[in-house]
Structure formats: C-alpha cells, structure tokens
Amino acid sequence: MDQPSGRSFMQVLCEKYSPENFPYRRGPGMGVHVPATPQGSPMKDRLNLPSVLVLNSCGITCAGDENEIAAFCAHVSELDLSDNKLEDWHEVSKIVSNVPHLEFLNLSSNPLNLSVLERTCAGSFSGVRKLVLNNSKASWETVHMLLQELPELEELFLCLNDYETVSCSSICCQSLKLLHITDNNLQDWTEIRKLGVMFPSLDTLILANNHLNAIEEPDDSLARLFPNLRSISLHKSGLHSWEDIDKLNSFPKLEEVRLLGIPLLQPYTTEERRKLVIARLPSVSKLNGSVVTDGEREDSERFFIRYYVDVPQEEVPCRYHELITKYGKLEPLAEVDLRPQSSARVEVHFKDQVEEMSIRLDQTVAELKKQLKTLVQLPTSNMLLYHFDHEAPFGPEEMKYSSRALHSFGIRDGDKIYVEPKTK
C-alpha cells in the first residue's frame, strides 16, 4: 500500500529529536531511551527521546515505519500532534498503536473530519486518559466510537468544533471527569442535559463561550443529571436571569463557578456582581477563580439583605428571606463622605480683633497671608500665622512654610488662626 504524500511522523521525529536539535540530557527519565530489538535501526543511536513528545505544526500527514515507531516510542506517555495535516484516522491509529504507554494525546486542528473512524482503529486508543480534539470538527459519531473504546478516559476536549447540538450515546462513559467543550454554539439546555446523561461521573464542565440562554430543568432533575459536578464554567454564556443562577444550587456537589461576561450581570457594578452572586450560592467556595472566604461570604450576605431591603415584597428573591432568618433585618449602612474638606469656617485673631471667615483649604500659607493682608493691615513678609485646634495637646502650631497647603494642618470648622507681626 502506498504511503500518503507529505511528511511522516517518524521523519519529523528523527529530525526534531536528533542530537543536533535535542542534545542528550541527563537525569531520571531524561535522555536516550532505546528498547532492544533484534533488527535494530540505523537511527536508533542518534535519537534522544523524552517521554513527552511535542510535534505540533510539523506538516505530518502519515505515520511512517511502524517498526521504527515501536522501537523509539515504547516509553512515551504524552504526544502532541496538534496543527498537523493528519486527515486519515488509520494513519493516527498506526502511530498510537505503537505507543503502548500513551496516556495523553492531542490531535487538535487536524482535518480528521475528512475520514471515518472505524472500530478497529478506535481500539488502538484504549489506554488514553486525556484526549484533545479541539478544532478537529470531529463528529459525534466519531466521539461516541472513541468513548466506547477508551474505558479509562478521564478528560476530553471538544472545543471549537462548531457543535450546535449534542448527539446522545446509548452507552454512558463512567470514567470521564472533565469535559472542555467551549467555543461551540450550544444555546439550548436540552443539548447540555445530554452531557449529564452521557457522563454521569462528570466533575468539571467547561461551557464557556457557548451562548447558553437558560438553565431550563426542574431542580430535582438537575441533581440527578449532574450528581458529581464540582465545577462549572458559564463564562460568556447568554444567561440573563437570576433564576438561572439559583438553579446552580441544585447541583449537590458544586463548589466552583465561573460567571464572567454574562448579560445578567452587565448592569451591575463589579462589587454588586460578586457579592450578589456569592450570596445566592451558599455552597460555592470559589467564584471566577477567587476563593470565597468566610468573611467575604458574610459581607456578601449582609450586602444582599441591604440591597433588597426596599424592594417590594413580591419582587424579593427567596434567598432574601433565608438570610433574614440568619442575620435578622439589617438597617442600611450610613453614608459617610470620605472626600477631604475643601473649606473651613475659622476665627482670625489679630490683636483685639476677631473675625470669622471662610478659607479654602487647597490654598497655601502664602496665599492665605495675601487673603488676610487687607484685614490685618500688615505686609505678608511681616506676618506670622499660628493655627490653633482646641483638641491639640501642644497649643498653637506655627504655619512656617509658605508653600505648605492648608489642608495638611488638619484645619476644621471652628479652629482659630492667630496673626502676629514679626518682631524686629
């Protein structure tokens, strides 16, 4: 049978991991690994193969000599073949079947949708635990075929495959813990629920960038569909209702949620988004990648009560009443203006004169002297100023430096400014 045109896996392997490009490395698990074979290979002594092979974007179209692959790759556990030109599952099978300890395989961005995966080929993937098929346009029929032949598969990546629907398999994949299916077009919950049927042991579900518009499922049904789900990402989904957020409480083991970039939260401030979501999800311990501490949870729940305290009863969420039971009805927080005071009413004392006046606190001592020049009939160069705060323990403070701003003296309403002429 003629080899497909293009570069072979074995050809690229020999080129990339030759001593010139990949020098010998010492240490456990590093450097040359050449199993003994009767016939041997002229290239064997020249290759330095690690257990993790990265052969992405190399123009690979076919496997090459299977005996060579078997001789060099017996110890390989991870293989990255992404962004090549592999379009025949039979050629992929030739590679994988000769890598007996393979656990991780990345076939992303290969045009494998151009061929049909046969069961005999799918069987060669049986030891793989992590499989990446991003942007491969793999059909659901292909995915189901692989799932049936991969009894130990734990992580599956199906991003960027243009899925608008999910085809449900009659056989459940009990081993799968993580499903990464971002950047597709799965908008209806009827499609997402099929994933729960197919993967009952799912621990992590990454659904970002799918425009999911709602979670339409009874609470008890959600618990049955995803009984082991611990983490879910709905980043940049189309959720627009607080009822959808409340639905997340129906997943019995949910601990981690990602909800950035959803339409529901756009009208709220950054503080409101985080606190209102935390308050609605009492079991979640990590939100958008950040741990929710006990202190933050209490602050968020108290914030939630105050946020809805003046909302009509018919519009108050159920969670509000639960938190009222926990904390009681809280009064709104007092509004405190923390902006610096811009002016002050002070008493200006000069000899026997006392004049009450308003002064700007953003001006300097020199500018204040100019303001007082007419009042005290002294030139600014012959003027000494003292600030007296009745609460200060050390008496009046001389306002020595002409360029110093008045607010730095802590001047407040009711303070006194004493003006004295310089003595010659």
PDB file of N, CA and C in Angstrom, residues 247-299:
ATOM      1  N   LYS A 247     -30.549  28.184  40.010  1.00  0.00           N
ATOM      2  CA  LYS A 247     -30.588  26.776  39.591  1.00  0.00           C
ATOM      3  C   LYS A 247     -29.283  26.043  39.920  1.00  0.00           C
ATOM      4  N   LEU A 248     -28.185  26.784  39.957  1.00  0.00           N
ATOM      5  CA  LEU A 248     -26.894  26.155  40.229  1.00  0.00           C
ATOM      6  C   LEU A 248     -26.853  25.512  41.610  1.00  0.00           C
ATOM      7  N   ASN A 249     -27.707  25.977  42.517  1.00  0.00           N
ATOM      8  CA  ASN A 249     -27.773  25.373  43.855  1.00  0.00           C
ATOM      9  C   ASN A 249     -28.302  23.944  43.832  1.00  0.00           C
ATOM     10  N   SER A 250     -28.861  23.546  42.695  1.00  0.00           N
ATOM     11  CA  SER A 250     -29.429  22.191  42.606  1.00  0.00           C
ATOM     12  C   SER A 250     -28.371  21.130  42.349  1.00  0.00           C
ATOM     13  N   PHE A 251     -27.152  21.557  41.921  1.00  0.00           N
ATOM     14  CA  PHE A 251     -26.068  20.589  41.754  1.00  0.00           C
ATOM     15  C   PHE A 251     -25.532  20.261  43.147  1.00  0.00           C
ATOM     16  N   PRO A 252     -25.689  19.048  43.621  1.00  0.00           N
ATOM     17  CA  PRO A 252     -25.423  18.750  45.037  1.00  0.00           C
ATOM     18  C   PRO A 252     -23.978  18.905  45.481  1.00  0.00           C
ATOM     19  N   LYS A 253     -23.009  18.814  44.557  1.00  0.00           N
ATOM     20  CA  LYS A 253     -21.604  18.879  44.958  1.00  0.00           C
ATOM     21  C   LYS A 253     -20.876  20.106  44.404  1.00  0.00           C
ATOM     22  N   LEU A 254     -21.621  21.063  43.855  1.00  0.00           N
ATOM     23  CA  LEU A 254     -20.984  22.202  43.196  1.00  0.00           C
ATOM     24  C   LEU A 254     -20.226  23.075  44.202  1.00  0.00           C
ATOM     25  N   GLU A 255     -18.948  23.363  43.871  1.00  0.00           N
ATOM     26  CA  GLU A 255     -18.100  24.185  44.727  1.00  0.00           C
ATOM     27  C   GLU A 255     -17.519  25.391  43.992  1.00  0.00           C
ATOM     28  N   GLU A 256     -17.341  25.265  42.671  1.00  0.00           N
ATOM     29  CA  GLU A 256     -16.652  26.307  41.916  1.00  0.00           C
ATOM     30  C   GLU A 256     -17.470  26.710  40.696  1.00  0.00           C
ATOM     31  N   VAL A 257     -17.613  28.036  40.487  1.00  0.00           N
ATOM     32  CA  VAL A 257     -18.416  28.569  39.380  1.00  0.00           C
ATOM     33  C   VAL A 257     -17.657  29.716  38.726  1.00  0.00           C
ATOM     34  N   ARG A 258     -17.749  29.783  37.398  1.00  0.00           N
ATOM     35  CA  ARG A 258     -17.235  30.932  36.650  1.00  0.00           C
ATOM     36  C   ARG A 258     -18.396  31.545  35.873  1.00  0.00           C
ATOM     37  N   LEU A 259     -18.613  32.854  36.093  1.00  0.00           N
ATOM     38  CA  LEU A 259     -19.788  33.526  35.520  1.00  0.00           C
ATOM     39  C   LEU A 259     -19.448  34.892  34.933  1.00  0.00           C
ATOM     40  N   LEU A 260     -18.240  35.077  34.459  1.00  0.00           N
ATOM     41  CA  LEU A 260     -17.865  36.373  33.907  1.00  0.00           C
ATOM     42  C   LEU A 260     -18.495  36.589  32.532  1.00  0.00           C
ATOM     43  N   GLY A 261     -18.826  37.825  32.233  1.00  0.00           N
ATOM     44  CA  GLY A 261     -19.260  38.182  30.888  1.00  0.00           C
ATOM     45  C   GLY A 261     -20.634  37.703  30.482  1.00  0.00           C
ATOM     46  N   ILE A 262     -21.557  37.538  31.445  1.00  0.00           N
ATOM     47  CA  ILE A 262     -22.912  37.120  31.087  1.00  0.00           C
ATOM     48  C   ILE A 262     -23.833  38.339  31.085  1.00  0.00           C
ATOM     49  N   PRO A 263     -24.854  38.370  30.217  1.00  0.00           N
ATOM     50  CA  PRO A 263     -25.746  39.543  30.110  1.00  0.00           C
ATOM     51  C   PRO A 263     -26.403  39.939  31.421  1.00  0.00           C
ATOM     52  N   LEU A 264     -26.763  38.966  32.244  1.00  0.00           N
ATOM     53  CA  LEU A 264     -27.433  39.247  33.512  1.00  0.00           C
ATOM     54  C   LEU A 264     -26.665  40.253  34.363  1.00  0.00           C
ATOM     55  N   LEU A 265     -25.334  40.134  34.409  1.00  0.00           N
ATOM     56  CA  LEU A 265     -24.528  40.919  35.347  1.00  0.00           C
ATOM     57  C   LEU A 265     -24.023  42.237  34.774  1.00  0.00           C
ATOM     58  N   GLN A 266     -24.244  42.493  33.518  1.00  0.00           N
ATOM     59  CA  GLN A 266     -23.708  43.709  32.893  1.00  0.00           C
ATOM     60  C   GLN A 266     -24.181  45.011  33.544  1.00  0.00           C
ATOM     61  N   PRO A 267     -25.461  45.124  33.972  1.00  0.00           N
ATOM     62  CA  PRO A 267     -25.908  46.407  34.559  1.00  0.00           C
ATOM     63  C   PRO A 267     -25.334  46.691  35.945  1.00  0.00           C
ATOM     64  N   TYR A 268     -24.712  45.711  36.594  1.00  0.00           N
ATOM     65  CA  TYR A 268     -24.269  45.870  37.976  1.00  0.00           C
ATOM     66  C   TYR A 268     -22.812  46.324  38.051  1.00  0.00           C
ATOM     67  N   THR A 269     -22.449  46.926  39.182  1.00  0.00           N
ATOM     68  CA  THR A 269     -21.046  47.286  39.416  1.00  0.00           C
ATOM     69  C   THR A 269     -20.254  46.019  39.713  1.00  0.00           C
ATOM     70  N   THR A 270     -18.932  46.142  39.688  1.00  0.00           N
ATOM     71  CA  THR A 270     -18.068  44.986  39.975  1.00  0.00           C
ATOM     72  C   THR A 270     -18.353  44.431  41.366  1.00  0.00           C
ATOM     73  N   GLU A 271     -18.519  45.323  42.359  1.00  0.00           N
ATOM     74  CA  GLU A 271     -18.815  44.889  43.725  1.00  0.00           C
ATOM     75  C   GLU A 271     -20.161  44.175  43.788  1.00  0.00           C
ATOM     76  N   GLU A 272     -21.172  44.752  43.160  1.00  0.00           N
ATOM     77  CA  GLU A 272     -22.509  44.150  43.197  1.00  0.00           C
ATOM     78  C   GLU A 272     -22.512  42.778  42.538  1.00  0.00           C
ATOM     79  N   ARG A 273     -21.833  42.633  41.436  1.00  0.00           N
ATOM     80  CA  ARG A 273     -21.809  41.342  40.730  1.00  0.00           C
ATOM     81  C   ARG A 273     -21.311  40.230  41.646  1.00  0.00           C
ATOM     82  N   ARG A 274     -20.157  40.455  42.236  1.00  0.00           N
ATOM     83  CA  ARG A 274     -19.561  39.392  43.043  1.00  0.00           C
ATOM     84  C   ARG A 274     -20.389  39.113  44.305  1.00  0.00           C
ATOM     85  N   LYS A 275     -20.790  40.168  45.005  1.00  0.00           N
ATOM     86  CA  LYS A 275     -21.487  39.965  46.274  1.00  0.00           C
ATOM     87  C   LYS A 275     -22.874  39.357  46.078  1.00  0.00           C
ATOM     88  N   LEU A 276     -23.594  39.795  45.069  1.00  0.00           N
ATOM     89  CA  LEU A 276     -24.943  39.251  44.847  1.00  0.00           C
ATOM     90  C   LEU A 276     -24.889  37.788  44.422  1.00  0.00           C
ATOM     91  N   VAL A 277     -23.870  37.422  43.641  1.00  0.00           N
ATOM     92  CA  VAL A 277     -23.737  36.019  43.224  1.00  0.00           C
ATOM     93  C   VAL A 277     -23.319  35.153  44.401  1.00  0.00           C
ATOM     94  N   ILE A 278     -22.347  35.599  45.181  1.00  0.00           N
ATOM     95  CA  ILE A 278     -21.906  34.825  46.349  1.00  0.00           C
ATOM     96  C   ILE A 278     -23.070  34.581  47.302  1.00  0.00           C
ATOM     97  N   ALA A 279     -23.856  35.613  47.526  1.00  0.00           N
ATOM     98  CA  ALA A 279     -24.982  35.482  48.468  1.00  0.00           C
ATOM     99  C   ALA A 279     -26.015  34.484  47.983  1.00  0.00           C
ATOM    100  N   ARG A 280     -26.179  34.350  46.685  1.00  0.00           N
ATOM    101  CA  ARG A 280     -27.172  33.418  46.132  1.00  0.00           C
ATOM    102  C   ARG A 280     -26.667  31.975  46.069  1.00  0.00           C
ATOM    103  N   LEU A 281     -25.363  31.778  46.166  1.00  0.00           N
ATOM    104  CA  LEU A 281     -24.787  30.436  46.025  1.00  0.00           C
ATOM    105  C   LEU A 281     -24.071  30.049  47.317  1.00  0.00           C
ATOM    106  N   PRO A 282     -24.801  29.602  48.325  1.00  0.00           N
ATOM    107  CA  PRO A 282     -24.215  29.364  49.652  1.00  0.00           C
ATOM    108  C   PRO A 282     -23.170  28.257  49.700  1.00  0.00           C
ATOM    109  N   SER A 283     -23.174  27.330  48.757  1.00  0.00           N
ATOM    110  CA  SER A 283     -22.225  26.209  48.813  1.00  0.00           C
ATOM    111  C   SER A 283     -20.964  26.447  47.990  1.00  0.00           C
ATOM    112  N   VAL A 284     -20.947  27.508  47.207  1.00  0.00           N
ATOM    113  CA  VAL A 284     -19.804  27.759  46.319  1.00  0.00           C
ATOM    114  C   VAL A 284     -18.644  28.357  47.123  1.00  0.00           C
ATOM    115  N   SER A 285     -17.457  27.753  46.988  1.00  0.00           N
ATOM    116  CA  SER A 285     -16.277  28.211  47.731  1.00  0.00           C
ATOM    117  C   SER A 285     -15.271  28.928  46.840  1.00  0.00           C
ATOM    118  N   LYS A 286     -15.509  28.932  45.521  1.00  0.00           N
ATOM    119  CA  LYS A 286     -14.619  29.654  44.604  1.00  0.00           C
ATOM    120  C   LYS A 286     -15.462  30.232  43.479  1.00  0.00           C
ATOM    121  N   LEU A 287     -15.333  31.544  43.267  1.00  0.00           N
ATOM    122  CA  LEU A 287     -16.094  32.231  42.221  1.00  0.00           C
ATOM    123  C   LEU A 287     -15.132  32.956  41.285  1.00  0.00           C
ATOM    124  N   ASN A 288     -15.239  32.648  39.999  1.00  0.00           N
ATOM    125  CA  ASN A 288     -14.388  33.277  38.976  1.00  0.00           C
ATOM    126  C   ASN A 288     -12.907  33.154  39.310  1.00  0.00           C
ATOM    127  N   GLY A 289     -12.542  32.009  39.874  1.00  0.00           N
ATOM    128  CA  GLY A 289     -11.144  31.725  40.160  1.00  0.00           C
ATOM    129  C   GLY A 289     -10.640  32.202  41.502  1.00  0.00           C
ATOM    130  N   SER A 290     -11.451  32.977  42.249  1.00  0.00           N
ATOM    131  CA  SER A 290     -11.028  33.511  43.551  1.00  0.00           C
ATOM    132  C   SER A 290     -11.765  32.807  44.682  1.00  0.00           C
ATOM    133  N   VAL A 291     -11.017  32.446  45.721  1.00  0.00           N
ATOM    134  CA  VAL A 291     -11.599  31.764  46.876  1.00  0.00           C
ATOM    135  C   VAL A 291     -12.558  32.694  47.610  1.00  0.00           C
ATOM    136  N   VAL A 292     -13.696  32.163  48.014  1.00  0.00           N
ATOM    137  CA  VAL A 292     -14.669  32.916  48.816  1.00  0.00           C
ATOM    138  C   VAL A 292     -14.389  32.608  50.287  1.00  0.00           C
ATOM    139  N   THR A 293     -13.839  33.571  51.001  1.00  0.00           N
ATOM    140  CA  THR A 293     -13.543  33.355  52.416  1.00  0.00           C
ATOM    141  C   THR A 293     -14.813  33.468  53.249  1.00  0.00           C
ATOM    142  N   ASP A 294     -14.729  33.015  54.497  1.00  0.00           N
ATOM    143  CA  ASP A 294     -15.891  33.126  55.392  1.00  0.00           C
ATOM    144  C   ASP A 294     -16.273  34.584  55.600  1.00  0.00           C
ATOM    145  N   GLY A 295     -15.262  35.442  55.718  1.00  0.00           N
ATOM    146  CA  GLY A 295     -15.540  36.860  55.914  1.00  0.00           C
ATOM    147  C   GLY A 295     -16.210  37.490  54.703  1.00  0.00           C
ATOM    148  N   GLU A 296     -15.742  37.110  53.501  1.00  0.00           N
ATOM    149  CA  GLU A 296     -16.353  37.656  52.293  1.00  0.00           C
ATOM    150  C   GLU A 296     -17.783  37.162  52.138  1.00  0.00           C
ATOM    151  N   ARG A 297     -18.022  35.916  52.521  1.00  0.00           N
ATOM    152  CA  ARG A 297     -19.393  35.390  52.416  1.00  0.00           C
ATOM    153  C   ARG A 297     -20.329  36.156  53.343  1.00  0.00           C
ATOM    154  N   GLU A 298     -19.909  36.371  54.559  1.00  0.00           N
ATOM    155  CA  GLU A 298     -20.782  37.116  55.485  1.00  0.00           C
ATOM    156  C   GLU A 298     -21.026  38.533  54.979  1.00  0.00           C
ATOM    157  N   ASP A 299     -19.970  39.199  54.516  1.00  0.00           N
ATOM    158  CA  ASP A 299     -20.141  40.554  53.973  1.00  0.00           C
ATOM    159  C   ASP A 299     -21.120  40.557  52.797  1.00  0.00           C
TER     160      ASP A 299
END
